[in-house]
């Protein structure tokens, strides 16, 4: 009798028939047997594992009801008596990784670096060209080491690897004779389970579905194993499904950017481990467009390695990754909460038109609970403002055209905070110290100059209303998608726009007229303009070289293969706040070694801006 037992393949059973009904009953039970849990497919989003980046395999299973699903079936909640058991193994064969191209095997080593424990990881290169191309950046490591330890002779050497094999998916190949410095004792793994695989020993390093590679895994291949197990006997059912990764690579570690004093005061020039300055009575503001996950595609940034664009890697590398809506709620808000931050978020408004509420970027503002308390939150939706404007001034026959031009889903988030610190023991006025922080992302389309200016003007009018109701310092931060000297930038820093400004020529809807209305009364100044003012302090010349002296703005905050320029700003009200220090800017030559941004070292196409401020005493205002 041929019976399909519900598995993936038909089974053939032979039953001896007799006058007894037991055999027939057995056959009926067999015919009614359900399919059991089975694994259809497993794969990893990225084949290149990176230290510190969690590996989460995609596991597709067939459930007993024959439906396919990706839900986990842990031992604590078996499905019809079966569960999924996971194991991670590490190969015992290691190769040394190039410090510049971490997916390549090293063949050269810088002897100067090899003799210094702190530089060993940076000493390996995959080819003479690799070393030569990286020399301008690499030699700074020597200069810093020489400055710390006295002048020492630089000696560079080249040597070849005797092993030409590369660890591949079959775990075959030979070891390089390159050796790493002794970084401590052999790591201890809680499980002593090992596997033999074609002459290799696989050491078990994890027993969960996910695994986060450590520095001890660098240069090794990892193996993921998933198998169905019987919940009662713990025995495996069928063959395990496995994945072999590429060699584990270290996470790139760019040199930390320093906090540079700009007002001549004796303030600390660095941040502590929690990102706070140690200058009492001051506070820092960081503004960062971190490139939403949906925009970080290989089509747009083909020069960036796919593993460096992957979400698990960028999630680790961007400590302030808060834009993507689902990522914000599931990961970053809880993670930053552990470090004492409260989060406020405003999602973009394109779900109004598309009906979708998933994977939408937006603006988030975090503040430390021990330094500030939340007073008020204002959501600025430019779509709603566009609808009101259209109803008020646009003829009925042009309303659809006007809305198509003005409705771009951009938003701003305004937060009013009360500080829990002060510059003096008591405030003579007895008033609370409030601070208003605006965070925005202005429309990106460069041809819509009128829309950009209208959005900025709308935001400023809202801030003026808040300023009129309270004596309150203001910060206006974000990606304005507009260059220094443009009409929106001019309006921000000058309080008005020259009627002859060329940007005003683009106004098909006449929403900018009369031009005399394009004003505001907030005394806004760009924080980074402090780098070009006459101040006391040594070493500021190199920072001035990274500024545009015609506009008093950074030479760039956005750097891709097709574009380099400044779109990001931190503005402040100069009558209530003063700048203490600024996060140093990046040098274009240093970024161009990886073509542009994003890169393995910097995970956004923008750079972060950070300024340390101090509230002026009320008696000086």
PDB file of C-alpha atoms in Angstrom, residues 173-325:
ATOM      1  CA  UNK A 173      43.002  26.072   2.304  1.00  0.00           C
ATOM      2  CA  UNK A 174      46.248  26.673   4.114  1.00  0.00           C
ATOM      3  CA  UNK A 175      47.354  29.060   6.783  1.00  0.00           C
ATOM      4  CA  UNK A 176      49.360  32.178   6.143  1.00  0.00           C
ATOM      5  CA  UNK A 177      52.627  32.447   8.015  1.00  0.00           C
ATOM      6  CA  UNK A 178      51.631  35.901   9.195  1.00  0.00           C
ATOM      7  CA  UNK A 179      51.165  36.001  12.927  1.00  0.00           C
ATOM      8  CA  UNK A 180      49.265  38.368  15.147  1.00  0.00           C
ATOM      9  CA  UNK A 181      50.653  39.759  18.357  1.00  0.00           C
ATOM     10  CA  UNK A 182      49.689  37.934  21.517  1.00  0.00           C
ATOM     11  CA  UNK A 183      46.425  39.567  22.507  1.00  0.00           C
ATOM     12  CA  UNK A 184      45.928  37.560  25.652  1.00  0.00           C
ATOM     13  CA  UNK A 185      45.100  34.015  26.627  1.00  0.00           C
ATOM     14  CA  UNK A 186      43.208  31.615  24.421  1.00  0.00           C
ATOM     15  CA  UNK A 187      39.507  32.412  24.748  1.00  0.00           C
ATOM     16  CA  UNK A 188      37.444  30.078  26.894  1.00  0.00           C
ATOM     17  CA  UNK A 189      34.310  28.656  25.357  1.00  0.00           C
ATOM     18  CA  UNK A 190      31.659  27.319  27.726  1.00  0.00           C
ATOM     19  CA  UNK A 191      31.047  24.289  25.516  1.00  0.00           C
ATOM     20  CA  UNK A 192      33.768  21.791  24.685  1.00  0.00           C
ATOM     21  CA  UNK A 193      31.766  20.254  21.856  1.00  0.00           C
ATOM     22  CA  UNK A 194      33.812  19.936  18.679  1.00  0.00           C
ATOM     23  CA  UNK A 195      33.165  18.578  15.213  1.00  0.00           C
ATOM     24  CA  UNK A 196      35.536  17.054  12.715  1.00  0.00           C
ATOM     25  CA  UNK A 197      35.006  18.281   9.191  1.00  0.00           C
ATOM     26  CA  UNK A 198      37.396  17.010   6.535  1.00  0.00           C
ATOM     27  CA  UNK A 199      40.390  17.073   8.848  1.00  0.00           C
ATOM     28  CA  UNK A 200      39.405  20.345  10.512  1.00  0.00           C
ATOM     29  CA  UNK A 201      38.148  20.826  14.019  1.00  0.00           C
ATOM     30  CA  UNK A 202      35.064  22.986  14.477  1.00  0.00           C
ATOM     31  CA  UNK A 203      34.769  24.487  17.942  1.00  0.00           C
ATOM     32  CA  UNK A 204      31.300  25.320  19.194  1.00  0.00           C
ATOM     33  CA  UNK A 205      31.030  29.019  20.039  1.00  0.00           C
ATOM     34  CA  UNK A 206      27.280  29.575  20.321  1.00  0.00           C
ATOM     35  CA  UNK A 207      24.045  27.731  20.983  1.00  0.00           C
ATOM     36  CA  UNK A 208      21.453  30.355  20.002  1.00  0.00           C
ATOM     37  CA  UNK A 209      19.958  31.349  16.673  1.00  0.00           C
ATOM     38  CA  UNK A 210      21.956  34.589  16.656  1.00  0.00           C
ATOM     39  CA  UNK A 211      25.672  35.044  17.203  1.00  0.00           C
ATOM     40  CA  UNK A 212      27.836  38.139  17.574  1.00  0.00           C
ATOM     41  CA  UNK A 213      31.440  37.605  16.425  1.00  0.00           C
ATOM     42  CA  UNK A 214      34.183  38.737  18.797  1.00  0.00           C
ATOM     43  CA  UNK A 215      37.772  39.812  18.225  1.00  0.00           C
ATOM     44  CA  UNK A 216      38.818  36.202  18.867  1.00  0.00           C
ATOM     45  CA  UNK A 217      36.932  35.157  15.707  1.00  0.00           C
ATOM     46  CA  UNK A 218      38.862  37.447  13.334  1.00  0.00           C
ATOM     47  CA  UNK A 219      40.297  35.474  10.422  1.00  0.00           C
ATOM     48  CA  UNK A 220      38.175  32.381  11.048  1.00  0.00           C
ATOM     49  CA  UNK A 221      35.247  30.923   9.125  1.00  0.00           C
ATOM     50  CA  UNK A 222      32.011  30.387  11.061  1.00  0.00           C
ATOM     51  CA  UNK A 223      29.490  27.618  10.528  1.00  0.00           C
ATOM     52  CA  UNK A 224      25.797  27.898  11.398  1.00  0.00           C
ATOM     53  CA  UNK A 225      23.786  24.721  11.930  1.00  0.00           C
ATOM     54  CA  UNK A 226      20.018  24.337  12.275  1.00  0.00           C
ATOM     55  CA  UNK A 227      18.327  20.977  12.840  1.00  0.00           C
ATOM     56  CA  UNK A 228      14.922  19.682  13.921  1.00  0.00           C
ATOM     57  CA  UNK A 229      14.990  17.867  17.276  1.00  0.00           C
ATOM     58  CA  UNK A 230      12.514  15.724  19.161  1.00  0.00           C
ATOM     59  CA  UNK A 231      11.319  17.577  22.265  1.00  0.00           C
ATOM     60  CA  UNK A 232      11.076  14.382  24.307  1.00  0.00           C
ATOM     61  CA  UNK A 233      14.202  12.463  23.297  1.00  0.00           C
ATOM     62  CA  UNK A 234      16.309  15.480  22.191  1.00  0.00           C
ATOM     63  CA  UNK A 235      17.372  13.381  19.207  1.00  0.00           C
ATOM     64  CA  UNK A 236      17.888  15.059  15.836  1.00  0.00           C
ATOM     65  CA  UNK A 237      15.463  14.332  13.027  1.00  0.00           C
ATOM     66  CA  UNK A 238      16.962  14.371   9.555  1.00  0.00           C
ATOM     67  CA  UNK A 239      20.109  16.136   8.439  1.00  0.00           C
ATOM     68  CA  UNK A 240      21.055  19.618   9.713  1.00  0.00           C
ATOM     69  CA  UNK A 241      20.923  22.650   7.428  1.00  0.00           C
ATOM     70  CA  UNK A 242      24.201  24.570   7.499  1.00  0.00           C
ATOM     71  CA  UNK A 243      25.787  27.817   6.304  1.00  0.00           C
ATOM     72  CA  UNK A 244      29.494  28.617   6.018  1.00  0.00           C
ATOM     73  CA  UNK A 245      30.450  32.281   6.295  1.00  0.00           C
ATOM     74  CA  UNK A 246      33.439  34.118   4.936  1.00  0.00           C
ATOM     75  CA  UNK A 247      36.240  34.928   7.343  1.00  0.00           C
ATOM     76  CA  UNK A 248      35.309  37.178  10.240  1.00  0.00           C
ATOM     77  CA  UNK A 249      36.667  40.691   9.733  1.00  0.00           C
ATOM     78  CA  UNK A 250      37.292  43.429  12.305  1.00  0.00           C
ATOM     79  CA  UNK A 251      34.988  46.411  12.440  1.00  0.00           C
ATOM     80  CA  UNK A 252      36.786  49.450  10.986  1.00  0.00           C
ATOM     81  CA  UNK A 253      37.754  51.927  13.680  1.00  0.00           C
ATOM     82  CA  UNK A 254      38.263  55.493  12.436  1.00  0.00           C
ATOM     83  CA  UNK A 255      40.296  57.845  14.556  1.00  0.00           C
ATOM     84  CA  UNK A 256      37.971  59.550  17.048  1.00  0.00           C
ATOM     85  CA  UNK A 257      37.059  63.137  16.286  1.00  0.00           C
ATOM     86  CA  UNK A 258      38.144  65.571  18.976  1.00  0.00           C
ATOM     87  CA  UNK A 259      36.113  68.300  20.634  1.00  0.00           C
ATOM     88  CA  UNK A 260      37.973  71.576  19.935  1.00  0.00           C
ATOM     89  CA  UNK A 261      37.643  74.570  22.342  1.00  0.00           C
ATOM     90  CA  UNK A 262      36.833  77.751  20.416  1.00  0.00           C
ATOM     91  CA  UNK A 263      36.179  80.449  23.015  1.00  0.00           C
ATOM     92  CA  UNK A 264      39.570  80.545  24.717  1.00  0.00           C
ATOM     93  CA  UNK A 265      38.242  79.075  27.959  1.00  0.00           C
ATOM     94  CA  UNK A 266      39.957  76.175  29.651  1.00  0.00           C
ATOM     95  CA  UNK A 267      37.445  73.445  28.839  1.00  0.00           C
ATOM     96  CA  UNK A 268      37.954  69.757  28.365  1.00  0.00           C
ATOM     97  CA  UNK A 269      38.681  68.893  24.740  1.00  0.00           C
ATOM     98  CA  UNK A 270      37.106  65.444  24.742  1.00  0.00           C
ATOM     99  CA  UNK A 271      33.937  63.576  25.568  1.00  0.00           C
ATOM    100  CA  UNK A 272      33.626  61.032  28.349  1.00  0.00           C
ATOM    101  CA  UNK A 273      32.558  57.431  27.723  1.00  0.00           C
ATOM    102  CA  UNK A 274      28.891  58.393  27.712  1.00  0.00           C
ATOM    103  CA  UNK A 275      29.415  61.190  25.195  1.00  0.00           C
ATOM    104  CA  UNK A 276      29.176  63.994  27.768  1.00  0.00           C
ATOM    105  CA  UNK A 277      31.611  66.835  28.180  1.00  0.00           C
ATOM    106  CA  UNK A 278      33.194  67.275  31.578  1.00  0.00           C
ATOM    107  CA  UNK A 279      32.712  71.024  31.584  1.00  0.00           C
ATOM    108  CA  UNK A 280      30.153  71.752  34.287  1.00  0.00           C
ATOM    109  CA  UNK A 281      27.158  73.882  33.348  1.00  0.00           C
ATOM    110  CA  UNK A 282      27.457  73.272  29.610  1.00  0.00           C
ATOM    111  CA  UNK A 283      25.648  70.895  27.288  1.00  0.00           C
ATOM    112  CA  UNK A 284      26.315  69.392  23.881  1.00  0.00           C
ATOM    113  CA  UNK A 285      24.103  69.176  20.811  1.00  0.00           C
ATOM    114  CA  UNK A 286      24.723  66.633  18.076  1.00  0.00           C
ATOM    115  CA  UNK A 287      23.017  66.879  14.690  1.00  0.00           C
ATOM    116  CA  UNK A 288      23.394  63.925  12.354  1.00  0.00           C
ATOM    117  CA  UNK A 289      21.623  62.732   9.219  1.00  0.00           C
ATOM    118  CA  UNK A 290      22.566  59.086   9.492  1.00  0.00           C
ATOM    119  CA  UNK A 291      21.102  57.914   6.148  1.00  0.00           C
ATOM    120  CA  UNK A 292      17.938  55.877   6.586  1.00  0.00           C
ATOM    121  CA  UNK A 293      18.215  52.158   5.953  1.00  0.00           C
ATOM    122  CA  UNK A 294      15.876  52.272   2.968  1.00  0.00           C
ATOM    123  CA  UNK A 295      18.218  54.770   1.260  1.00  0.00           C
ATOM    124  CA  UNK A 296      21.444  52.854   1.926  1.00  0.00           C
ATOM    125  CA  UNK A 297      21.399  50.825  -1.283  1.00  0.00           C
ATOM    126  CA  UNK A 298      24.217  49.506  -3.438  1.00  0.00           C
ATOM    127  CA  UNK A 299      22.561  51.137  -6.442  1.00  0.00           C
ATOM    128  CA  UNK A 300      23.186  54.584  -4.939  1.00  0.00           C
ATOM    129  CA  UNK A 301      26.494  53.803  -3.217  1.00  0.00           C
ATOM    130  CA  UNK A 302      28.138  51.169  -5.402  1.00  0.00           C
ATOM    131  CA  UNK A 303      31.586  52.234  -4.184  1.00  0.00           C
ATOM    132  CA  UNK A 304      30.784  51.140  -0.615  1.00  0.00           C
ATOM    133  CA  UNK A 305      31.175  47.404   0.132  1.00  0.00           C
ATOM    134  CA  UNK A 306      27.778  45.712   0.544  1.00  0.00           C
ATOM    135  CA  UNK A 307      28.671  44.486   4.024  1.00  0.00           C
ATOM    136  CA  UNK A 308      29.335  48.094   5.082  1.00  0.00           C
ATOM    137  CA  UNK A 309      25.867  49.088   3.835  1.00  0.00           C
ATOM    138  CA  UNK A 310      24.130  46.222   5.602  1.00  0.00           C
ATOM    139  CA  UNK A 311      21.782  47.118   8.415  1.00  0.00           C
ATOM    140  CA  UNK A 312      23.449  44.975  11.129  1.00  0.00           C
ATOM    141  CA  UNK A 313      26.787  46.696  10.479  1.00  0.00           C
ATOM    142  CA  UNK A 314      25.389  50.228  10.223  1.00  0.00           C
ATOM    143  CA  UNK A 315      23.306  49.685  13.336  1.00  0.00           C
ATOM    144  CA  UNK A 316      26.480  49.128  15.294  1.00  0.00           C
ATOM    145  CA  UNK A 317      28.576  51.733  13.547  1.00  0.00           C
ATOM    146  CA  UNK A 318      26.029  54.540  13.826  1.00  0.00           C
ATOM    147  CA  UNK A 319      25.570  55.055  17.535  1.00  0.00           C
ATOM    148  CA  UNK A 320      22.831  57.541  16.849  1.00  0.00           C
ATOM    149  CA  UNK A 321      20.947  55.528  14.238  1.00  0.00           C
ATOM    150  CA  UNK A 322      17.438  56.821  14.961  1.00  0.00           C
ATOM    151  CA  UNK A 323      15.835  57.751  11.671  1.00  0.00           C
ATOM    152  CA  UNK A 324      14.208  54.574  10.409  1.00  0.00           C
ATOM    153  CA  UNK A 325      10.840  54.288  12.145  1.00  0.00           C
TER     154      UNK A 325
END
